[in-house]
mmCIF file of C-alpha atoms and ligand atoms in Angstrom:
data_model
loop_
_atom_site.group_PDB
_atom_site.id
_atom_site.type_symbol
_atom_site.label_atom_id
_atom_site.label_comp_id
_atom_site.label_asym_id
_atom_site.label_seq_id
_atom_site.Cartn_x
_atom_site.Cartn_y
_atom_site.Cartn_z
ATOM 1 C CA MET A 1 14.625 46.128 4.450
ATOM 2 C CA ALA A 2 14.361 42.456 3.728
ATOM 3 C CA LEU A 3 15.914 39.424 5.359
ATOM 4 C CA LEU A 4 17.373 37.114 2.759
ATOM 5 C CA VAL A 5 18.789 33.645 3.257
ATOM 6 C CA GLN A 6 21.206 32.926 0.433
ATOM 7 C CA LYS A 7 22.718 29.523 -0.167
ATOM 8 C CA TYR A 8 25.833 29.079 -2.288
ATOM 9 C CA GLY A 9 26.532 25.549 -3.519
ATOM 10 C CA GLY A 10 29.800 23.697 -3.932
ATOM 11 C CA THR A 11 30.742 25.037 -7.365
ATOM 12 C CA SER A 12 29.944 28.597 -6.265
ATOM 13 C CA VAL A 13 32.516 28.259 -3.474
ATOM 14 C CA GLY A 14 34.754 25.822 -5.360
ATOM 15 C CA SER A 15 37.946 27.889 -5.216
ATOM 16 C CA VAL A 16 39.481 30.822 -3.363
ATOM 17 C CA GLU A 17 38.593 33.102 -6.295
ATOM 18 C CA ARG A 18 35.004 31.931 -6.342
ATOM 19 C CA ILE A 19 34.627 32.470 -2.613
ATOM 20 C CA GLN A 20 35.909 36.004 -3.163
ATOM 21 C CA ALA A 21 33.384 36.503 -5.956
ATOM 22 C CA VAL A 22 30.614 35.334 -3.601
ATOM 23 C CA ALA A 23 31.821 37.857 -1.025
ATOM 24 C CA ASP A 24 31.586 40.647 -3.635
ATOM 25 C CA LYS A 25 28.088 39.550 -4.503
ATOM 26 C CA ILE A 26 26.955 39.466 -0.875
ATOM 27 C CA ILE A 27 28.325 42.962 -0.310
ATOM 28 C CA LYS A 28 26.215 44.277 -3.187
ATOM 29 C CA PHE A 29 23.083 42.877 -1.567
ATOM 30 C CA ARG A 30 24.112 44.190 1.807
ATOM 31 C CA GLU A 31 24.629 47.661 0.335
ATOM 32 C CA ARG A 32 20.994 47.672 -0.789
ATOM 33 C CA GLY A 33 20.171 47.478 2.908
ATOM 34 C CA ASP A 34 19.055 43.871 3.186
ATOM 35 C CA ASP A 35 20.044 41.613 6.058
ATOM 36 C CA ILE A 36 21.833 38.551 4.766
ATOM 37 C CA VAL A 37 22.206 35.083 6.233
ATOM 38 C CA VAL A 38 24.408 32.948 4.030
ATOM 39 C CA VAL A 39 24.488 29.156 3.955
ATOM 40 C CA VAL A 40 27.400 27.494 2.191
ATOM 41 C CA SER A 41 28.229 24.011 0.971
ATOM 42 C CA ALA A 42 31.683 22.499 1.050
ATOM 43 C CA MET A 43 33.962 23.316 -1.881
ATOM 44 C CA SER A 44 32.892 21.191 -4.848
ATOM 45 C CA GLY A 45 34.336 17.697 -4.710
ATOM 46 C CA GLU A 46 35.255 18.003 -1.045
ATOM 47 C CA THR A 47 32.482 15.816 0.375
ATOM 48 C CA ASN A 48 33.380 13.136 -2.166
ATOM 49 C CA ARG A 49 37.066 13.443 -1.345
ATOM 50 C CA LEU A 50 36.390 13.010 2.370
ATOM 51 C CA THR A 51 34.097 10.055 1.688
ATOM 52 C CA ALA A 52 36.775 8.353 -0.406
ATOM 53 C CA MET A 53 39.314 8.707 2.404
ATOM 54 C CA ALA A 54 36.859 7.234 4.879
ATOM 55 C CA MET A 55 36.296 4.249 2.618
ATOM 56 C CA GLU A 56 40.010 3.553 2.706
ATOM 57 C CA MET A 57 39.842 3.263 6.474
ATOM 58 C CA MET A 58 36.960 0.858 6.606
ATOM 59 C CA GLU A 59 34.468 -0.660 4.219
ATOM 60 C CA GLN A 60 31.474 0.756 6.031
ATOM 61 C CA PRO A 61 32.636 3.765 7.972
ATOM 62 C CA THR A 62 30.904 4.372 11.288
ATOM 63 C CA PRO A 63 28.076 6.846 10.611
ATOM 64 C CA ARG A 64 28.893 8.969 13.640
ATOM 65 C CA GLU A 65 32.511 9.390 12.533
ATOM 66 C CA MET A 66 31.411 10.054 8.962
ATOM 67 C CA ASP A 67 29.449 13.035 10.235
ATOM 68 C CA VAL A 68 32.423 14.330 12.210
ATOM 69 C CA LEU A 69 34.456 14.021 9.010
ATOM 70 C CA LEU A 70 31.984 15.316 6.398
ATOM 71 C CA SER A 71 30.965 18.349 8.434
ATOM 72 C CA THR A 72 34.513 19.693 8.135
ATOM 73 C CA GLY A 73 33.951 20.565 4.460
ATOM 74 C CA GLU A 74 31.415 23.248 5.309
ATOM 75 C CA GLN A 75 33.461 24.475 8.263
ATOM 76 C CA VAL A 76 36.224 25.407 5.830
ATOM 77 C CA THR A 77 33.977 27.442 3.560
ATOM 78 C CA ILE A 78 32.191 29.411 6.297
ATOM 79 C CA ALA A 79 35.535 30.573 7.701
ATOM 80 C CA LEU A 80 37.029 31.456 4.310
ATOM 81 C CA LEU A 81 33.921 33.352 3.227
ATOM 82 C CA CYS A 82 33.872 35.363 6.464
ATOM 83 C CA MET A 83 37.536 36.231 5.958
ATOM 84 C CA ALA A 84 36.834 37.359 2.385
ATOM 85 C CA LEU A 85 33.979 39.538 3.653
ATOM 86 C CA GLU A 86 36.067 41.020 6.448
ATOM 87 C CA ALA A 87 38.914 41.741 4.036
ATOM 88 C CA ARG A 88 36.384 43.820 2.102
ATOM 89 C CA GLY A 89 35.415 45.782 5.180
ATOM 90 C CA MET A 90 32.198 43.879 5.812
ATOM 91 C CA GLY A 91 31.483 42.540 9.289
ATOM 92 C CA ALA A 92 30.858 38.824 9.133
ATOM 93 C CA HIS A 93 30.371 36.018 11.612
ATOM 94 C CA SER A 94 30.408 32.289 10.974
ATOM 95 C CA PHE A 95 28.466 29.566 12.749
ATOM 96 C CA THR A 96 28.683 25.812 12.480
ATOM 97 C CA GLY A 97 25.365 23.967 12.716
ATOM 98 C CA GLY A 98 26.059 23.179 16.349
ATOM 99 C CA GLN A 99 26.905 26.778 17.182
ATOM 100 C CA VAL A 100 23.602 28.056 15.808
ATOM 101 C CA ARG A 101 22.044 25.083 17.387
ATOM 102 C CA ILE A 102 20.396 23.448 14.495
ATOM 103 C CA LEU A 103 18.970 20.598 16.500
ATOM 104 C CA THR A 104 18.424 17.330 14.638
ATOM 105 C CA ASP A 105 17.517 13.766 15.433
ATOM 106 C CA THR A 106 20.330 11.230 15.804
ATOM 107 C CA SER A 107 20.061 9.529 12.371
ATOM 108 C CA HIS A 108 23.650 10.089 11.298
ATOM 109 C CA MET A 109 24.158 10.961 7.621
ATOM 110 C CA LYS A 110 20.430 11.482 7.095
ATOM 111 C CA ALA A 111 19.420 13.508 10.121
ATOM 112 C CA ARG A 112 16.242 15.545 10.197
ATOM 113 C CA ILE A 113 16.069 19.041 11.587
ATOM 114 C CA LYS A 114 13.881 19.324 14.683
ATOM 115 C CA GLU A 115 14.433 22.882 15.802
ATOM 116 C CA ILE A 116 16.539 25.937 15.029
ATOM 117 C CA ASP A 117 17.485 28.540 17.595
ATOM 118 C CA GLY A 118 17.664 31.925 15.881
ATOM 119 C CA THR A 119 19.001 33.856 18.889
ATOM 120 C CA ARG A 120 22.690 34.014 17.995
ATOM 121 C CA ILE A 121 21.964 34.753 14.337
ATOM 122 C CA HIS A 122 19.595 37.613 15.180
ATOM 123 C CA ALA A 123 22.136 39.087 17.594
ATOM 124 C CA GLN A 124 24.770 39.156 14.841
ATOM 125 C CA LEU A 125 22.363 40.660 12.311
ATOM 126 C CA GLU A 126 21.505 43.383 14.784
ATOM 127 C CA GLN A 127 25.169 44.303 14.939
ATOM 128 C CA GLY A 128 25.130 44.754 11.182
ATOM 129 C CA ASN A 129 27.058 41.604 10.390
ATOM 130 C CA VAL A 130 26.546 39.130 7.589
ATOM 131 C CA VAL A 131 25.940 35.722 9.148
ATOM 132 C CA VAL A 132 27.498 32.701 7.439
ATOM 133 C CA VAL A 133 26.152 29.293 8.464
ATOM 134 C CA ALA A 134 27.570 25.886 7.571
ATOM 135 C CA GLY A 135 25.072 23.937 5.482
ATOM 136 C CA PHE A 136 24.331 20.244 5.734
ATOM 137 C CA GLN A 137 25.035 19.890 9.464
ATOM 138 C CA GLY A 138 23.466 20.034 12.877
ATOM 139 C CA VAL A 139 23.750 18.511 16.332
ATOM 140 C CA ASP A 140 21.600 16.041 18.215
ATOM 141 C CA GLU A 141 20.426 16.424 21.825
ATOM 142 C CA GLN A 142 23.708 14.961 23.079
ATOM 143 C CA GLY A 143 25.802 17.351 21.018
ATOM 144 C CA ASN A 144 26.885 14.772 18.433
ATOM 145 C CA ILE A 145 27.532 16.271 15.003
ATOM 146 C CA THR A 146 25.000 15.109 12.432
ATOM 147 C CA THR A 147 24.653 15.675 8.686
ATOM 148 C CA LEU A 148 21.475 15.908 6.643
ATOM 149 C CA GLY A 149 22.252 13.698 3.654
ATOM 150 C CA ARG A 150 23.896 14.612 0.352
ATOM 151 C CA GLY A 151 22.783 17.960 -0.980
ATOM 152 C CA GLY A 152 21.582 18.831 2.515
ATOM 153 C CA SER A 153 22.731 22.455 2.452
ATOM 154 C CA ASP A 154 19.608 23.317 0.472
ATOM 155 C CA THR A 155 17.553 22.010 3.355
ATOM 156 C CA THR A 156 19.618 23.963 5.887
ATOM 157 C CA ALA A 157 18.913 27.132 3.909
ATOM 158 C CA VAL A 158 15.168 26.586 3.646
ATOM 159 C CA ALA A 159 14.902 25.540 7.289
ATOM 160 C CA LEU A 160 16.806 28.631 8.389
ATOM 161 C CA ALA A 161 14.605 30.836 6.216
ATOM 162 C CA ALA A 162 11.539 29.297 7.865
ATOM 163 C CA ALA A 163 12.930 29.671 11.383
ATOM 164 C CA LEU A 164 14.066 33.275 10.844
ATOM 165 C CA GLU A 165 10.908 34.150 8.882
ATOM 166 C CA ALA A 166 13.045 35.382 6.015
ATOM 167 C CA ASP A 167 11.466 37.184 3.094
ATOM 168 C CA GLU A 168 13.043 34.844 0.562
ATOM 169 C CA CYS A 169 15.363 31.865 0.421
ATOM 170 C CA GLN A 170 17.672 32.098 -2.578
ATOM 171 C CA ILE A 171 19.594 29.067 -3.760
ATOM 172 C CA TYR A 172 22.579 30.174 -5.855
ATOM 173 C CA THR A 173 23.884 27.416 -8.038
ATOM 174 C CA ASP A 174 25.679 26.722 -11.327
ATOM 175 C CA VAL A 175 22.529 26.791 -13.467
ATOM 176 C CA LYS A 176 20.256 29.762 -14.151
ATOM 177 C CA GLY A 177 17.240 28.133 -12.564
ATOM 178 C CA VAL A 178 14.772 25.365 -13.301
ATOM 179 C CA TYR A 179 14.352 24.485 -16.954
ATOM 180 C CA THR A 180 11.541 22.730 -18.797
ATOM 181 C CA THR A 181 14.006 19.861 -19.108
ATOM 182 C CA ASP A 182 17.762 19.284 -19.027
ATOM 183 C CA PRO A 183 19.307 21.754 -21.522
ATOM 184 C CA ARG A 184 22.114 19.266 -22.186
ATOM 185 C CA VAL A 185 19.504 17.021 -23.786
ATOM 186 C CA VAL A 186 17.237 19.659 -25.279
ATOM 187 C CA PRO A 187 19.226 22.778 -26.236
ATOM 188 C CA ASP A 188 16.141 25.003 -26.489
ATOM 189 C CA ALA A 189 14.880 24.049 -23.024
ATOM 190 C CA ARG A 190 13.246 27.111 -21.499
ATOM 191 C CA LEU A 191 14.104 28.671 -18.166
ATOM 192 C CA LEU A 192 10.922 28.756 -16.064
ATOM 193 C CA THR A 193 10.141 32.027 -14.297
ATOM 194 C CA SER A 194 8.070 30.122 -11.782
ATOM 195 C CA ILE A 195 6.951 26.634 -10.983
ATOM 196 C CA THR A 196 4.632 25.383 -8.256
ATOM 197 C CA CYS A 197 6.078 23.621 -5.267
ATOM 198 C CA GLU A 198 4.159 20.487 -6.197
ATOM 199 C CA GLU A 199 5.600 20.455 -9.705
ATOM 200 C CA MET A 200 9.091 21.073 -8.398
ATOM 201 C CA LEU A 201 8.724 18.139 -6.032
ATOM 202 C CA GLU A 202 7.757 15.860 -8.883
ATOM 203 C CA LEU A 203 10.534 17.159 -11.110
ATOM 204 C CA ALA A 204 13.090 16.892 -8.313
ATOM 205 C CA SER A 205 12.118 13.372 -7.358
ATOM 206 C CA LEU A 206 12.012 12.388 -11.007
ATOM 207 C CA GLY A 207 15.603 13.167 -11.631
ATOM 208 C CA ALA A 208 15.885 16.931 -12.096
ATOM 209 C CA LYS A 209 18.637 17.456 -9.534
ATOM 210 C CA VAL A 210 18.510 21.212 -9.063
ATOM 211 C CA LEU A 211 17.366 21.122 -5.454
ATOM 212 C CA GLN A 212 17.432 18.540 -2.725
ATOM 213 C CA ILE A 213 13.905 17.132 -2.556
ATOM 214 C CA ARG A 214 13.641 17.612 1.167
ATOM 215 C CA SER A 215 14.298 21.328 0.835
ATOM 216 C CA VAL A 216 11.333 21.676 -1.518
ATOM 217 C CA GLU A 217 9.086 19.740 0.859
ATOM 218 C CA PHE A 218 10.234 22.006 3.640
ATOM 219 C CA ALA A 219 9.519 25.127 1.592
ATOM 220 C CA GLY A 220 5.999 23.899 0.857
ATOM 221 C CA LYS A 221 5.277 22.943 4.428
ATOM 222 C CA TYR A 222 6.590 26.128 6.028
ATOM 223 C CA LYS A 223 5.574 28.450 3.182
ATOM 224 C CA VAL A 224 9.057 29.707 2.440
ATOM 225 C CA PRO A 225 9.360 31.622 -0.835
ATOM 226 C CA LEU A 226 12.194 29.816 -2.579
ATOM 227 C CA ARG A 227 14.161 30.922 -5.616
ATOM 228 C CA VAL A 228 16.829 29.099 -7.607
ATOM 229 C CA LEU A 229 19.312 31.282 -9.443
ATOM 230 C CA SER A 230 22.798 31.365 -10.888
ATOM 231 C CA SER A 231 25.728 32.617 -8.879
ATOM 232 C CA PHE A 232 27.646 33.303 -12.077
ATOM 233 C CA GLU A 233 25.111 35.144 -14.219
ATOM 234 C CA GLU A 234 22.594 37.880 -13.513
ATOM 235 C CA GLY A 235 18.945 36.962 -13.797
ATOM 236 C CA PRO A 236 15.782 36.410 -11.776
ATOM 237 C CA GLY A 237 16.062 32.608 -11.755
ATOM 238 C CA THR A 238 13.027 30.459 -10.999
ATOM 239 C CA LEU A 239 10.596 31.093 -8.170
ATOM 240 C CA ILE A 240 9.181 27.968 -6.543
ATOM 241 C CA SER A 241 5.760 29.406 -5.937
ATOM 242 C CA LEU A 242 3.471 28.540 -3.103
ATOM 243 C CA GLU A 243 0.330 29.148 -5.146
ATOM 244 C CA GLU A 244 -1.808 26.023 -5.371
ATOM 245 C CA GLU A 245 -2.916 26.699 -8.897
ATOM 246 C CA SER A 246 -0.864 27.889 -11.799
ATOM 247 C CA ASP A 247 -2.040 30.654 -14.106
ATOM 248 C CA MET A 248 -4.822 29.997 -16.562
ATOM 249 C CA GLU A 249 -2.379 31.116 -19.209
ATOM 250 C CA ASP A 250 0.183 28.546 -18.211
ATOM 251 C CA PRO A 251 0.664 25.521 -20.392
ATOM 252 C CA ALA A 252 -0.546 22.221 -18.986
ATOM 253 C CA ILE A 253 2.986 20.880 -18.775
ATOM 254 C CA ALA A 254 5.686 22.505 -16.656
ATOM 255 C CA GLY A 255 8.503 20.205 -17.598
ATOM 256 C CA ILE A 256 9.895 16.830 -18.549
ATOM 257 C CA ALA A 257 12.035 14.834 -16.153
ATOM 258 C CA PHE A 258 13.950 11.669 -16.831
ATOM 259 C CA GLU A 259 15.883 9.071 -14.947
ATOM 260 C CA ARG A 260 18.587 7.124 -16.737
ATOM 261 C CA ASP A 261 20.003 4.639 -14.299
ATOM 262 C CA GLU A 262 16.947 2.476 -13.838
ATOM 263 C CA ALA A 263 16.399 -1.246 -14.257
ATOM 264 C CA LYS A 264 13.262 -3.300 -14.649
ATOM 265 C CA LEU A 265 12.630 -6.603 -12.950
ATOM 266 C CA THR A 266 9.816 -8.890 -13.987
ATOM 267 C CA VAL A 267 8.559 -12.084 -12.489
ATOM 268 C CA THR A 268 6.169 -14.023 -14.737
ATOM 269 C CA GLY A 269 3.688 -16.788 -14.142
ATOM 270 C CA VAL A 270 3.015 -15.996 -10.513
ATOM 271 C CA PRO A 271 -0.243 -17.533 -9.217
ATOM 272 C CA ASP A 272 -3.057 -14.957 -9.149
ATOM 273 C CA ILE A 273 -3.995 -15.192 -5.465
ATOM 274 C CA PRO A 274 -4.144 -12.721 -2.543
ATOM 275 C CA GLY A 275 -0.840 -11.740 -1.006
ATOM 276 C CA ILE A 276 1.257 -12.238 -4.137
ATOM 277 C CA ALA A 277 2.286 -8.619 -4.640
ATOM 278 C CA TYR A 278 3.397 -8.531 -1.026
ATOM 279 C CA LYS A 279 5.396 -11.768 -1.399
ATOM 280 C CA VAL A 280 7.209 -10.386 -4.416
ATOM 281 C CA ILE A 281 7.829 -6.781 -3.378
ATOM 282 C CA GLY A 282 8.155 -7.375 0.386
ATOM 283 C CA PRO A 283 11.553 -9.129 0.355
ATOM 284 C CA VAL A 284 12.963 -6.565 -2.079
ATOM 285 C CA SER A 285 12.076 -3.592 0.074
ATOM 286 C CA GLU A 286 13.085 -5.434 3.246
ATOM 287 C CA ALA A 287 16.557 -5.644 1.712
ATOM 288 C CA GLY A 288 16.557 -1.842 1.680
ATOM 289 C CA ILE A 289 16.106 -1.608 -2.085
ATOM 290 C CA GLU A 290 13.889 1.245 -3.146
ATOM 291 C CA VAL A 291 11.176 0.094 -5.521
ATOM 292 C CA ASP A 292 9.836 2.710 -7.901
ATOM 293 C CA VAL A 293 7.195 1.951 -10.548
ATOM 294 C CA ILE A 294 5.219 -1.253 -9.962
ATOM 295 C CA VAL A 295 2.784 -2.895 -12.375
ATOM 296 C CA GLN A 296 0.887 -6.093 -11.937
ATOM 297 C CA ASN A 297 -1.130 -7.722 -14.622
ATOM 298 C CA ALA A 298 -3.445 -10.698 -14.156
ATOM 299 C CA ALA A 299 -3.775 -12.812 -17.273
ATOM 300 C CA ALA A 300 -6.905 -14.736 -18.245
ATOM 301 C CA ASP A 301 -5.205 -18.062 -17.414
ATOM 302 C CA GLY A 302 -5.096 -17.157 -13.705
ATOM 303 C CA SER A 303 -1.430 -16.212 -13.632
ATOM 304 C CA ASN A 304 0.198 -12.920 -12.893
ATOM 305 C CA ASP A 305 3.148 -10.925 -14.162
ATOM 306 C CA ILE A 306 4.665 -8.366 -11.841
ATOM 307 C CA SER A 307 7.196 -5.790 -13.027
ATOM 308 C CA PHE A 308 8.908 -3.092 -11.047
ATOM 309 C CA THR A 309 11.812 -0.740 -11.419
ATOM 310 C CA VAL A 310 14.773 -0.129 -9.121
ATOM 311 C CA LYS A 311 17.996 1.877 -9.368
ATOM 312 C CA ARG A 312 20.352 0.134 -11.746
ATOM 313 C CA GLY A 313 23.063 -0.111 -9.112
ATOM 314 C CA GLU A 314 20.779 -2.224 -6.942
ATOM 315 C CA SER A 315 19.315 -4.343 -9.705
ATOM 316 C CA GLU A 316 21.633 -7.376 -9.420
ATOM 317 C CA LYS A 317 20.925 -7.592 -5.716
ATOM 318 C CA ALA A 318 17.193 -7.293 -6.422
ATOM 319 C CA LYS A 319 17.427 -10.003 -9.069
ATOM 320 C CA LYS A 320 18.976 -12.491 -6.625
ATOM 321 C CA ILE A 321 16.137 -11.867 -4.199
ATOM 322 C CA LEU A 322 13.561 -12.155 -6.939
ATOM 323 C CA GLU A 323 14.994 -15.470 -8.125
ATOM 324 C CA GLN A 324 14.522 -16.914 -4.657
ATOM 325 C CA VAL A 325 10.978 -15.564 -4.545
ATOM 326 C CA ALA A 326 10.254 -17.002 -7.991
ATOM 327 C CA THR A 327 11.432 -20.456 -6.909
ATOM 328 C CA SER A 328 9.379 -20.431 -3.727
ATOM 329 C CA LEU A 329 6.255 -19.239 -5.559
ATOM 330 C CA LYS A 330 6.806 -21.687 -8.430
ATOM 331 C CA ALA A 331 6.735 -18.746 -10.828
ATOM 332 C CA ARG A 332 7.858 -19.146 -14.435
ATOM 333 C CA GLU A 333 10.900 -16.882 -14.408
ATOM 334 C CA ALA A 334 12.553 -13.749 -13.029
ATOM 335 C CA VAL A 335 14.018 -11.410 -15.642
ATOM 336 C CA LEU A 336 16.212 -8.339 -15.301
ATOM 337 C CA ASP A 337 16.360 -5.628 -17.960
ATOM 338 C CA LYS A 338 19.064 -3.067 -17.266
ATOM 339 C CA LYS A 339 18.558 -1.015 -20.415
ATOM 340 C CA ILE A 340 15.545 1.034 -19.504
ATOM 341 C CA CYS A 341 14.855 4.593 -18.447
ATOM 342 C CA LYS A 342 11.923 6.622 -17.240
ATOM 343 C CA VAL A 343 10.547 9.757 -18.839
ATOM 344 C CA SER A 344 7.872 11.850 -17.128
ATOM 345 C CA LEU A 345 5.687 14.810 -17.984
ATOM 346 C CA VAL A 346 4.840 17.011 -15.017
ATOM 347 C CA GLY A 347 2.319 19.816 -14.717
ATOM 348 C CA VAL A 348 -0.497 20.936 -12.438
ATOM 349 C CA GLY A 349 -2.382 21.915 -15.604
ATOM 350 C CA MET A 350 -2.945 18.213 -16.269
ATOM 351 C CA ARG A 351 -5.751 18.345 -13.761
ATOM 352 C CA SER A 352 -7.798 20.562 -16.030
ATOM 353 C CA HIS A 353 -6.457 19.704 -19.478
ATOM 354 C CA ALA A 354 -7.748 16.466 -20.985
ATOM 355 C CA GLY A 355 -5.874 14.447 -23.541
ATOM 356 C CA ILE A 356 -2.332 14.983 -22.263
ATOM 357 C CA ALA A 357 -1.703 11.246 -21.926
ATOM 358 C CA ALA A 358 -3.052 10.496 -25.404
ATOM 359 C CA LYS A 359 -0.889 13.250 -26.876
ATOM 360 C CA MET A 360 2.168 11.861 -25.095
ATOM 361 C CA PHE A 361 1.551 8.311 -26.323
ATOM 362 C CA LYS A 362 0.939 9.478 -29.881
ATOM 363 C CA CYS A 363 4.160 11.457 -29.846
ATOM 364 C CA LEU A 364 6.125 8.390 -28.728
ATOM 365 C CA ALA A 365 4.313 6.189 -31.260
ATOM 366 C CA ASP A 366 5.227 8.612 -34.050
ATOM 367 C CA GLU A 367 8.867 8.082 -33.100
ATOM 368 C CA SER A 368 8.319 4.283 -32.985
ATOM 369 C CA ILE A 369 9.264 4.194 -29.316
ATOM 370 C CA ASN A 370 7.772 1.266 -27.448
ATOM 371 C CA ILE A 371 6.287 2.032 -24.031
ATOM 372 C CA GLN A 372 6.906 -0.751 -21.523
ATOM 373 C CA ILE A 373 5.202 0.634 -18.443
ATOM 374 C CA ILE A 374 2.899 3.605 -17.868
ATOM 375 C CA THR A 375 2.107 5.156 -14.508
ATOM 376 C CA THR A 376 0.187 8.295 -13.743
ATOM 377 C CA SER A 377 -0.588 10.545 -10.842
ATOM 378 C CA GLU A 378 -2.662 13.688 -10.691
ATOM 379 C CA ILE A 379 0.082 15.917 -12.063
ATOM 380 C CA LYS A 380 2.423 13.448 -13.734
ATOM 381 C CA ILE A 381 2.587 10.778 -16.433
ATOM 382 C CA SER A 382 5.632 8.516 -16.524
ATOM 383 C CA VAL A 383 6.649 5.954 -19.102
ATOM 384 C CA VAL A 384 9.370 3.338 -18.951
ATOM 385 C CA ILE A 385 11.095 2.917 -22.304
ATOM 386 C CA GLU A 386 14.273 1.450 -23.726
ATOM 387 C CA GLU A 387 17.235 3.529 -22.616
ATOM 388 C CA LYS A 388 18.594 4.174 -26.089
ATOM 389 C CA TYR A 389 15.468 6.199 -26.910
ATOM 390 C CA LEU A 390 15.764 8.538 -23.954
ATOM 391 C CA GLU A 391 17.087 11.607 -25.797
ATOM 392 C CA LEU A 392 14.781 11.065 -28.741
ATOM 393 C CA ALA A 393 11.744 10.742 -26.466
ATOM 394 C CA VAL A 394 12.566 13.801 -24.399
ATOM 395 C CA ARG A 395 13.228 15.956 -27.463
ATOM 396 C CA ALA A 396 10.102 14.776 -29.260
ATOM 397 C CA LEU A 397 7.903 15.385 -26.210
ATOM 398 C CA HIS A 398 9.468 18.763 -25.546
ATOM 399 C CA ALA A 399 8.626 19.797 -29.112
ATOM 400 C CA ALA A 400 5.161 18.218 -29.134
ATOM 401 C CA PHE A 401 4.145 20.093 -25.998
ATOM 402 C CA GLU A 402 5.715 23.299 -27.310
ATOM 403 C CA LEU A 403 7.947 23.754 -24.296
ATOM 404 C CA GLY A 404 10.859 25.223 -26.247
ATOM 405 C CA ASP A 405 12.253 28.698 -25.771
ATOM 406 C CA PRO A 406 10.983 30.810 -28.685
ATOM 407 C CA ASP A 407 14.051 33.052 -28.371
ATOM 408 C CA TYR A 408 16.539 30.221 -28.584
ATOM 409 C CA ILE A 409 19.250 30.783 -31.182
ATOM 410 C CA PRO A 410 20.993 27.590 -32.206
ATOM 411 C CA ASN A 411 24.759 27.703 -31.946
ATOM 412 C CA SER A 412 26.009 27.946 -35.513
ATOM 413 C CA ASN A 413 29.499 26.524 -34.989
HETATM 414 N N1 LIG B 501 28.531 19.128 0.904
HETATM 415 C C1 LIG B 501 27.369 18.310 0.973
HETATM 416 C C2 LIG B 501 27.237 17.453 -0.273
HETATM 417 O O1 LIG B 501 28.012 17.536 -1.169
HETATM 418 C C3 LIG B 501 26.123 19.088 1.193
HETATM 419 C C4 LIG B 501 25.770 20.057 0.102
HETATM 420 O O2 LIG B 501 26.593 20.457 -0.689
HETATM 421 O O3 LIG B 501 24.590 20.440 0.024
HETATM 422 O O4 LIG B 501 26.332 16.656 -0.338
HETATM 423 MG MG1 MG B 502 24.186 20.835 -3.819
#
């Protein structure tokens, strides 16, 4: 008999009918003899709906009250799911984060889990009940309701699996698992049977939004076997494996991630002296703007160009800051380019396979795509290119690295 933690996301519990379908599914697992702890999100769209109402009350809603508000979404779904289970003759018991006692720090809207008390959950399992826990929420030492940040139910599920020493944490979602890239861009993208935790982290932080990044970090740290699978279709999904190394047979590249809403800022003609990178980047990050790729290039004439990327939504704010910096440093100019994107190859096999970068650059050159910035890490190569080439680049790379599904049948209509 195994202990499974199963998480059902917003679309999986998006309507009364879907909640009933989830109940049917859980009963099937239960009938195989496994103990089940379920974590649910709010019904799809609910967290956004609540946020919109809050914004009508005040421009910057008080974080503590936001948590009181947002946590209601998940409280609805735990109760409804338990009712659906009970109506089917299955004993079920719901817990809010506070009732379990998922203890977090006090950082409202981005709280971190400190400790989980498994006592009440174990007691319910022993009575033969399915336990249904509200995702995304916890309480701090004082009993204030906290939430874990958008998409936080994934993290609740993995953290619970770690605390309860579950045999597997299964994330049921609206896709079949993790693909080599977004199937909406590359129709023959292949469903991966497994991917290393490290690769998943890179793919997740690079824009593949299957799992909340923090949940993957958590799974790696606490060695929780994690699986992503569809709640609508049968199939094994993708296992996020804890193995350090992938198979010898595995291709060097696991997948291609991309990020559309990026912008590039460049300041040119900065004097080439110590402390310059700090003077340029410092004020931007002090303003709370997350800086992604950074390149600095010293020219022979003793001047410097510094480019970096930020989220497009924050780029105008970053540009204002950069203009002030440029003036104070007597730089030539500060330029903003909003029409860029980032495409990245990810794979642990890169460590042992030479020539991946060269192959990537040749592929892009063959498509006449200009690379503006290149950055690499041990298991990743990213390029910044003009946004209009995003689809072309991803498709060309996917084909060049032979990532496609050999069994893919193009839709003929
Ligand atoms: N309901 C929350 C959100 O939409 C948490 C979650 O679904 O994981 O972000
Ligand atoms: Mg989600």
